[in-house]
PDB file of C-alpha atoms in Angstrom:
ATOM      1  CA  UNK T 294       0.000   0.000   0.000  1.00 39.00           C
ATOM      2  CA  UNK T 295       1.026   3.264  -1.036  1.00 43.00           C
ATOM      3  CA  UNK T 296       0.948   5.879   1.430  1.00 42.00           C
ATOM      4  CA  UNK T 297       0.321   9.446   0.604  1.00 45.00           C
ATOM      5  CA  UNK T 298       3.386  11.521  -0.544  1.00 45.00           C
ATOM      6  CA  UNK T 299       3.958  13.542   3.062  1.00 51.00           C
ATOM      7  CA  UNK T 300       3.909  10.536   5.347  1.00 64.00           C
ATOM      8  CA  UNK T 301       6.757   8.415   3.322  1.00 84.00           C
ATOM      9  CA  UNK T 302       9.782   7.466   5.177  1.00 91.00           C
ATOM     10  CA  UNK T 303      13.259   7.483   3.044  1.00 92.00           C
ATOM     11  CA  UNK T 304      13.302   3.709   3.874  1.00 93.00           C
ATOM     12  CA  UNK T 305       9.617   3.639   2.184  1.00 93.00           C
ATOM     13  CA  UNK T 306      10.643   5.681  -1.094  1.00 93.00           C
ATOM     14  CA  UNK T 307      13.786   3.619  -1.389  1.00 92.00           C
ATOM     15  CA  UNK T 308      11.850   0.478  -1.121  1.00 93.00           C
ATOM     16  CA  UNK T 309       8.777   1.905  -3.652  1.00 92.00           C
ATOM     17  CA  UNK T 310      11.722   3.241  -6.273  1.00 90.00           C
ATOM     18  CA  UNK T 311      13.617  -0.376  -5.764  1.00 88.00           C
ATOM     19  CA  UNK T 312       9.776  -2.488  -6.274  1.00 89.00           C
ATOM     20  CA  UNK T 313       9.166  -0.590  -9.328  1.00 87.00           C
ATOM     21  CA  UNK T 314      12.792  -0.398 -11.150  1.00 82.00           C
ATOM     22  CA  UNK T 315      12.746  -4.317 -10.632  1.00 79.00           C
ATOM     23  CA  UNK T 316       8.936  -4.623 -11.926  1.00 80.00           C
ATOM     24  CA  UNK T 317       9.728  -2.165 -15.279  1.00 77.00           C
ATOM     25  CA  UNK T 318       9.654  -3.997 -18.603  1.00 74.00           C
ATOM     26  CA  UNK T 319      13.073  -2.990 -20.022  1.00 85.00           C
ATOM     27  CA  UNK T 320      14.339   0.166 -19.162  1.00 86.00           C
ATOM     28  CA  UNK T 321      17.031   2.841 -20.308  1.00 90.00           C
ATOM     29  CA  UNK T 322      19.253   5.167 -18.300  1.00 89.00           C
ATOM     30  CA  UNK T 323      21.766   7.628 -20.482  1.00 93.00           C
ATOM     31  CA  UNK T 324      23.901   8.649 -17.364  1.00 93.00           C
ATOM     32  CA  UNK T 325      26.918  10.920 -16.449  1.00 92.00           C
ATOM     33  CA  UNK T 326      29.109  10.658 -13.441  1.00 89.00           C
ATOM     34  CA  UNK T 327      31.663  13.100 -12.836  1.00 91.00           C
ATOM     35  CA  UNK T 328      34.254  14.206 -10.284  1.00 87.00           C
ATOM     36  CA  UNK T 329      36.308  16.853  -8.585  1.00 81.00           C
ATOM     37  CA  UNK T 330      38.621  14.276  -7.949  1.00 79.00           C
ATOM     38  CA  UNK T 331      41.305  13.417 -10.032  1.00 79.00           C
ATOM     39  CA  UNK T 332      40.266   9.497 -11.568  1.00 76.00           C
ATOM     40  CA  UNK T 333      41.330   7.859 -15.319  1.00 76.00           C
ATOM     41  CA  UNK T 334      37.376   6.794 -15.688  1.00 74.00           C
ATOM     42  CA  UNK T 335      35.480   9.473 -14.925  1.00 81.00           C
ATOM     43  CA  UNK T 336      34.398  11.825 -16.228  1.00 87.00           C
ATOM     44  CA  UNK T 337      32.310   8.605 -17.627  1.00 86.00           C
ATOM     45  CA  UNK T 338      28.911   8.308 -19.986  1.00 93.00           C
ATOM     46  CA  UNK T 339      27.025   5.650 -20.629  1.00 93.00           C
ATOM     47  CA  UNK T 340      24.039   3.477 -21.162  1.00 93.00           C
ATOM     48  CA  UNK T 341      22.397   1.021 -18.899  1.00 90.00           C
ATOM     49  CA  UNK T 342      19.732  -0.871 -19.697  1.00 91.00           C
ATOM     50  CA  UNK T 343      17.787  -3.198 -17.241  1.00 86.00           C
ATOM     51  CA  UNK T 344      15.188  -6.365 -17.038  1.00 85.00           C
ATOM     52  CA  UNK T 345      14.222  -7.129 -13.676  1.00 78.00           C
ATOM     53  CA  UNK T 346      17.633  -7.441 -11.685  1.00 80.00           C
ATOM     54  CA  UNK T 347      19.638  -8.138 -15.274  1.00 87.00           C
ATOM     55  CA  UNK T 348      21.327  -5.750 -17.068  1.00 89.00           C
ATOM     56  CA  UNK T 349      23.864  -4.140 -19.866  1.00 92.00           C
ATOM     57  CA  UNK T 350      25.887  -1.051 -19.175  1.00 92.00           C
ATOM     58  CA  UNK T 351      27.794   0.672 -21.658  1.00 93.00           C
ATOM     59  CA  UNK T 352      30.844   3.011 -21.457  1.00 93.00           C
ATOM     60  CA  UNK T 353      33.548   4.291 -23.489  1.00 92.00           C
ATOM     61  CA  UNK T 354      35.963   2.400 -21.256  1.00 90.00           C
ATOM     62  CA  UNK T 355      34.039  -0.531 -19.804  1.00 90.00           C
ATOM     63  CA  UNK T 356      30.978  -2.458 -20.550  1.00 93.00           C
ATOM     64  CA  UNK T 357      29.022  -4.721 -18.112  1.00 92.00           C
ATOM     65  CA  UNK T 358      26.614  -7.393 -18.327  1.00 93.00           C
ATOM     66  CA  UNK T 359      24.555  -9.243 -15.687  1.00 90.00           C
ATOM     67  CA  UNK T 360      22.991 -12.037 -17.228  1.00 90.00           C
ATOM     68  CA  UNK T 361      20.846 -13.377 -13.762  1.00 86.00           C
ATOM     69  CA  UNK T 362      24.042 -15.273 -12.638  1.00 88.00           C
ATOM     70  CA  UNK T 363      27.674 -13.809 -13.564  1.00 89.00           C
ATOM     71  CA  UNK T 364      28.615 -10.509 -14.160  1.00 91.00           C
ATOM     72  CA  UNK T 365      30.941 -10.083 -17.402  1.00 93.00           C
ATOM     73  CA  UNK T 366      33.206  -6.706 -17.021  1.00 92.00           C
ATOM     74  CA  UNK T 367      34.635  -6.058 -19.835  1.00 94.00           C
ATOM     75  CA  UNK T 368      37.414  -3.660 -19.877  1.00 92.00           C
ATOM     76  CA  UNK T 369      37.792  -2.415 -23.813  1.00 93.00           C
ATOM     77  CA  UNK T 370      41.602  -0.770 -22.987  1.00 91.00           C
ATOM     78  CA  UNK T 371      43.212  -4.428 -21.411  1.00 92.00           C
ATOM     79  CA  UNK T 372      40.996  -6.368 -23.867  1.00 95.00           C
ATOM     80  CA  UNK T 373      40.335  -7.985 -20.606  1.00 95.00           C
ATOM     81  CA  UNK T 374      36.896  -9.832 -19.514  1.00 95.00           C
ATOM     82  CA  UNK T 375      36.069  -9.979 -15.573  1.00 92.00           C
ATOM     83  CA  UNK T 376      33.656 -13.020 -14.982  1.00 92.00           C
ATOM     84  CA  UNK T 377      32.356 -12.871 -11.496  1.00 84.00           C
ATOM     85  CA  UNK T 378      29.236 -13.113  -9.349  1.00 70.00           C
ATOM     86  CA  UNK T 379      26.937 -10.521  -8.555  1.00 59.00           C
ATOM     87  CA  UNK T 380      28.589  -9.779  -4.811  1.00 59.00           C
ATOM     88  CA  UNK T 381      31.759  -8.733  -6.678  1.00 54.00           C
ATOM     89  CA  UNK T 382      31.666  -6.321  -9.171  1.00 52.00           C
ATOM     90  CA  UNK T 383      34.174  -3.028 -10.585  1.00 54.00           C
ATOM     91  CA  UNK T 384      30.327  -0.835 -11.474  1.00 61.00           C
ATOM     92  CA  UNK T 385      27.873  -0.820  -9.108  1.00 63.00           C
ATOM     93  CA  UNK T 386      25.100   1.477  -9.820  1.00 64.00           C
ATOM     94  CA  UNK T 387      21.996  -0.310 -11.340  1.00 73.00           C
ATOM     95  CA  UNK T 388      19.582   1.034  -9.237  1.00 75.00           C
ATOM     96  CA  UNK T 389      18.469  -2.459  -7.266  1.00 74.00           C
ATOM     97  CA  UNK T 390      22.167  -1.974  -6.397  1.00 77.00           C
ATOM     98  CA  UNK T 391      21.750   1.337  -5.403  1.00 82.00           C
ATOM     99  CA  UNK T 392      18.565   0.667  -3.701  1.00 84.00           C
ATOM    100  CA  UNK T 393      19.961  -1.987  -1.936  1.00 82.00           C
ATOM    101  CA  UNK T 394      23.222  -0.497  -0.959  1.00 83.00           C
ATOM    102  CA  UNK T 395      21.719   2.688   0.632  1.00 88.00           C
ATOM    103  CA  UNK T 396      18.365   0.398   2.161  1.00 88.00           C
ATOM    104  CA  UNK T 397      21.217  -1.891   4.441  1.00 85.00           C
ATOM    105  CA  UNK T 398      24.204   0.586   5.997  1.00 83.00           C
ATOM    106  CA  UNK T 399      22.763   4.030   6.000  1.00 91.00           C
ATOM    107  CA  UNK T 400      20.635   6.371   7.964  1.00 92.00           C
ATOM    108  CA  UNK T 401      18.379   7.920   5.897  1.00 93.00           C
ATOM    109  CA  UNK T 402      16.347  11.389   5.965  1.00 92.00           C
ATOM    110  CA  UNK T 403      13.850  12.988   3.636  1.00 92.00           C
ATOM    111  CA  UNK T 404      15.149  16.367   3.298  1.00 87.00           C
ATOM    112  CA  UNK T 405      12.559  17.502   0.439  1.00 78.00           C
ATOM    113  CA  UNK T 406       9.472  15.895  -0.927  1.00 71.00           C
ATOM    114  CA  UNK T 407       8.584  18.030  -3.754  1.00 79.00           C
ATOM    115  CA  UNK T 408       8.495  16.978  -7.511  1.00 84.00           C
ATOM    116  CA  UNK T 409      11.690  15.243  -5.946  1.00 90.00           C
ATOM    117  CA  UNK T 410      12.264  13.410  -3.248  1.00 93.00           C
ATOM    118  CA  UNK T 411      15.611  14.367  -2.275  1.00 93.00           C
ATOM    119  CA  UNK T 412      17.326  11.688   0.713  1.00 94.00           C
ATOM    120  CA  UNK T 413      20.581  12.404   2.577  1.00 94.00           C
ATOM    121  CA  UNK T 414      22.203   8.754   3.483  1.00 94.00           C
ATOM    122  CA  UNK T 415      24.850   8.604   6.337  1.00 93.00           C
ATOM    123  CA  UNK T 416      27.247   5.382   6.234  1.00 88.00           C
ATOM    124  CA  UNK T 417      25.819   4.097   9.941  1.00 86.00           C
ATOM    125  CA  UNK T 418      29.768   3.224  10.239  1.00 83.00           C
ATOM    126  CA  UNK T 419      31.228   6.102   8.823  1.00 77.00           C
ATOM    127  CA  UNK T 420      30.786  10.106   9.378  1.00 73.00           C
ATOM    128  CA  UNK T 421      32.786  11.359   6.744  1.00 84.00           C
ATOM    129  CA  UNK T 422      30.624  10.592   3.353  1.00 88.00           C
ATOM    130  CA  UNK T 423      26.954  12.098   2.980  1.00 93.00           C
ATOM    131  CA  UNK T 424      25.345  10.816  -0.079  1.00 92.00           C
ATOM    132  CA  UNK T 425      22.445  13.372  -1.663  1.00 94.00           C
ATOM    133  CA  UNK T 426      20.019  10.572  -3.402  1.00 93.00           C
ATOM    134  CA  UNK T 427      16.958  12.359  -6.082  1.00 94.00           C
ATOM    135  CA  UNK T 428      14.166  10.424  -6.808  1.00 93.00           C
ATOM    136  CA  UNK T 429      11.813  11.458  -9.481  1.00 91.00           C
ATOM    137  CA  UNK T 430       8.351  11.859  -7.360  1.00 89.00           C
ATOM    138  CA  UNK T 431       6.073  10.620  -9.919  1.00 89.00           C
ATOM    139  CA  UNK T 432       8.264   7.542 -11.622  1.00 88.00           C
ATOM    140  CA  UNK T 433      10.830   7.130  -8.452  1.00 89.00           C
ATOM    141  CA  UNK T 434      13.394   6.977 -11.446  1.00 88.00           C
ATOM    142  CA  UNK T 435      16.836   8.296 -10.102  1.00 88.00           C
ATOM    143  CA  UNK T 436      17.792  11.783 -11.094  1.00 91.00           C
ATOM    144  CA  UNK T 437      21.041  12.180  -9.470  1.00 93.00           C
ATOM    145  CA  UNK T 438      23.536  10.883  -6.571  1.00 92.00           C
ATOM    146  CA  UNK T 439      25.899  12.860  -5.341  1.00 93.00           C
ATOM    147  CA  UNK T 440      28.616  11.953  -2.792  1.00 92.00           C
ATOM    148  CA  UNK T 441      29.878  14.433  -0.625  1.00 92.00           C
ATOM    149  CA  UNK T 442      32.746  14.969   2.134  1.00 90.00           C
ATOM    150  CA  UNK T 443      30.812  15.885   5.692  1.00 87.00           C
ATOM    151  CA  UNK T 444      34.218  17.636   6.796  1.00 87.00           C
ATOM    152  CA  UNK T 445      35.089  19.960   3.856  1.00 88.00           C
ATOM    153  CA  UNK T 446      31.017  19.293   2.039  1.00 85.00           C
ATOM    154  CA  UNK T 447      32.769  19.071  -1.143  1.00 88.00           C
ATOM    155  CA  UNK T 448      31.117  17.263  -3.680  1.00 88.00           C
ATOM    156  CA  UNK T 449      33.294  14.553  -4.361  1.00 89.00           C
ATOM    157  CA  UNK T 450      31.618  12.874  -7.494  1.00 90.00           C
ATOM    158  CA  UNK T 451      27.993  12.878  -9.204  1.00 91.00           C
ATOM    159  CA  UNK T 452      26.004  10.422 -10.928  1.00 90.00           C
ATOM    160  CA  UNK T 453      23.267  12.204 -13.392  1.00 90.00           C
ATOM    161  CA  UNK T 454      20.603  10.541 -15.303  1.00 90.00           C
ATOM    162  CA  UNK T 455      20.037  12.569 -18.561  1.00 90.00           C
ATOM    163  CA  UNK T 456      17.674  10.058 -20.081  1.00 91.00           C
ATOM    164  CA  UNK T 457      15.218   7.905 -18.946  1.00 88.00           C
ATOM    165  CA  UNK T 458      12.729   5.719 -20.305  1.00 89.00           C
ATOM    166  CA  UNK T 459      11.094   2.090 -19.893  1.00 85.00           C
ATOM    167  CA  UNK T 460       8.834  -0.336 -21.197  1.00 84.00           C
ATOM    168  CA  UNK T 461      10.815  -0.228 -24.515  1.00 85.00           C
ATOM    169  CA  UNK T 462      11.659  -2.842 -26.774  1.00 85.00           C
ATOM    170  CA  UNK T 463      15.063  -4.279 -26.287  1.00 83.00           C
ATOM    171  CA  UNK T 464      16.672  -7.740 -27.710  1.00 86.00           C
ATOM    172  CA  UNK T 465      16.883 -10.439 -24.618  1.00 86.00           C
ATOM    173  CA  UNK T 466      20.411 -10.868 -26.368  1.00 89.00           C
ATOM    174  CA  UNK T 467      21.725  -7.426 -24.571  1.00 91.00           C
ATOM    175  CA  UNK T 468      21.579  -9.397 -22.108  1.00 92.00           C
ATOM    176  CA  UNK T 469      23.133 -12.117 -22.489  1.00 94.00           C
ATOM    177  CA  UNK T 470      27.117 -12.554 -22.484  1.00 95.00           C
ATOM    178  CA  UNK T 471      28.638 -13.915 -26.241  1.00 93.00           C
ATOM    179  CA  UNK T 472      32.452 -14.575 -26.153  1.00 92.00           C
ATOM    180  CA  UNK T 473      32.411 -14.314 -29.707  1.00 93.00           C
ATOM    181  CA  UNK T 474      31.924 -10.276 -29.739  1.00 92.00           C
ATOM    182  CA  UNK T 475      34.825  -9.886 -27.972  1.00 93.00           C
ATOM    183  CA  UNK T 476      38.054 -11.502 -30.247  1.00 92.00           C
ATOM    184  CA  UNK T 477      41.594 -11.140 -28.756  1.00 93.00           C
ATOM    185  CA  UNK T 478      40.091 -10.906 -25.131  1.00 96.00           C
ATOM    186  CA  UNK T 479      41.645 -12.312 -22.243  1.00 94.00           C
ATOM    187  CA  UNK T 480      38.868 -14.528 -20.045  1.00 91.00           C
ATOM    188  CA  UNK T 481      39.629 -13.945 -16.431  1.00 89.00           C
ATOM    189  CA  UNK T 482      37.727 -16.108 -13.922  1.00 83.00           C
TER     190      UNK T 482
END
């Protein structure tokens, strides 16, 4: 049951945006993250594209697939394929891992509920990142994430959603993993 707007915990929006990312028919995120600090990846833009918990992100630099069962990172600048399971994994921000991530170690607190619903998450183990979460009121689509230092309150990076859409019509192949698109790869298990 959905309560009215007002009365929503940030546990409760978390948990509405996490039901209905997972119960959207094929959906499409074009994203940015950026940072003040120095890093070889970001500034990075990309795709993702999810089906329930399984999905394709695309980057310049790195692709990622999550077929159900493995997760296949593939690194286009090593030629270099990362097969693991879906507790390890070098990208983590498909929003049921986002959801998820914020829903178990933080403290969470609506600070606006307005077109947006804007939560500020606080590691319950650490003080010194504060994470600024916006959920699209209407859709609970993610807008943007930004991380910031509690000490100095410098924004240390930002994840942006430019695009969104869902219930498109993607090929159940995006999902899926094919060694064959990927010749002069290294396999690493």
């Amino acid at each position: 049951m959905i309560r009215p707007v007002f009365s929503q915990s940030a546990e409760e929006i978390l948990e509405i945006a996490l039901e209905r990312s997972l119960a959207l028919n094929n959906s499409y995120y074009k994203f940015i993250i950026e940072s003040d600090v120095e890093s070889p990846l970001l500034p990075m833009t990309g795709e993702l594209y999810t089906k329930g918990q399984k999905y394709f992100i695309d980057t310049k630099d790195i692709d990622q697939i999550y077929d159900g069962k493995n997760i296949f990172t593939i690194v286009h600048e090593n030629q270099e394929i990362i097969v693991g399971n879906s507790e390890i994994s070098l990208i983590t921000f498909t929003p049921n891992r986002i959801f998820n991530f914020f829903l178990d170690d933080y403290l969470l607190n609506v600070k606006s509920e307005t077109k947006r619903h804007i939560i500020e998450a606080k590691n319950k183990n650490e003080d010194n990142m504060i994470y600024s979460i916006t959920i699209n009121s209407s859709n609970y689509s993610i807008e943007k994430i930004e991380m910031k230092d509690s000490i100095s309150d410098e924004i240390i990076n930002t994840f942006l959603t430019l695009t969104y859409d869902n219930n498109l019509t993607v090929p159940l192949s995006l999902f899926k993993f094919d060694i064959n698109n990927y010749d002069n790869y290294i396999l690493v298990q």
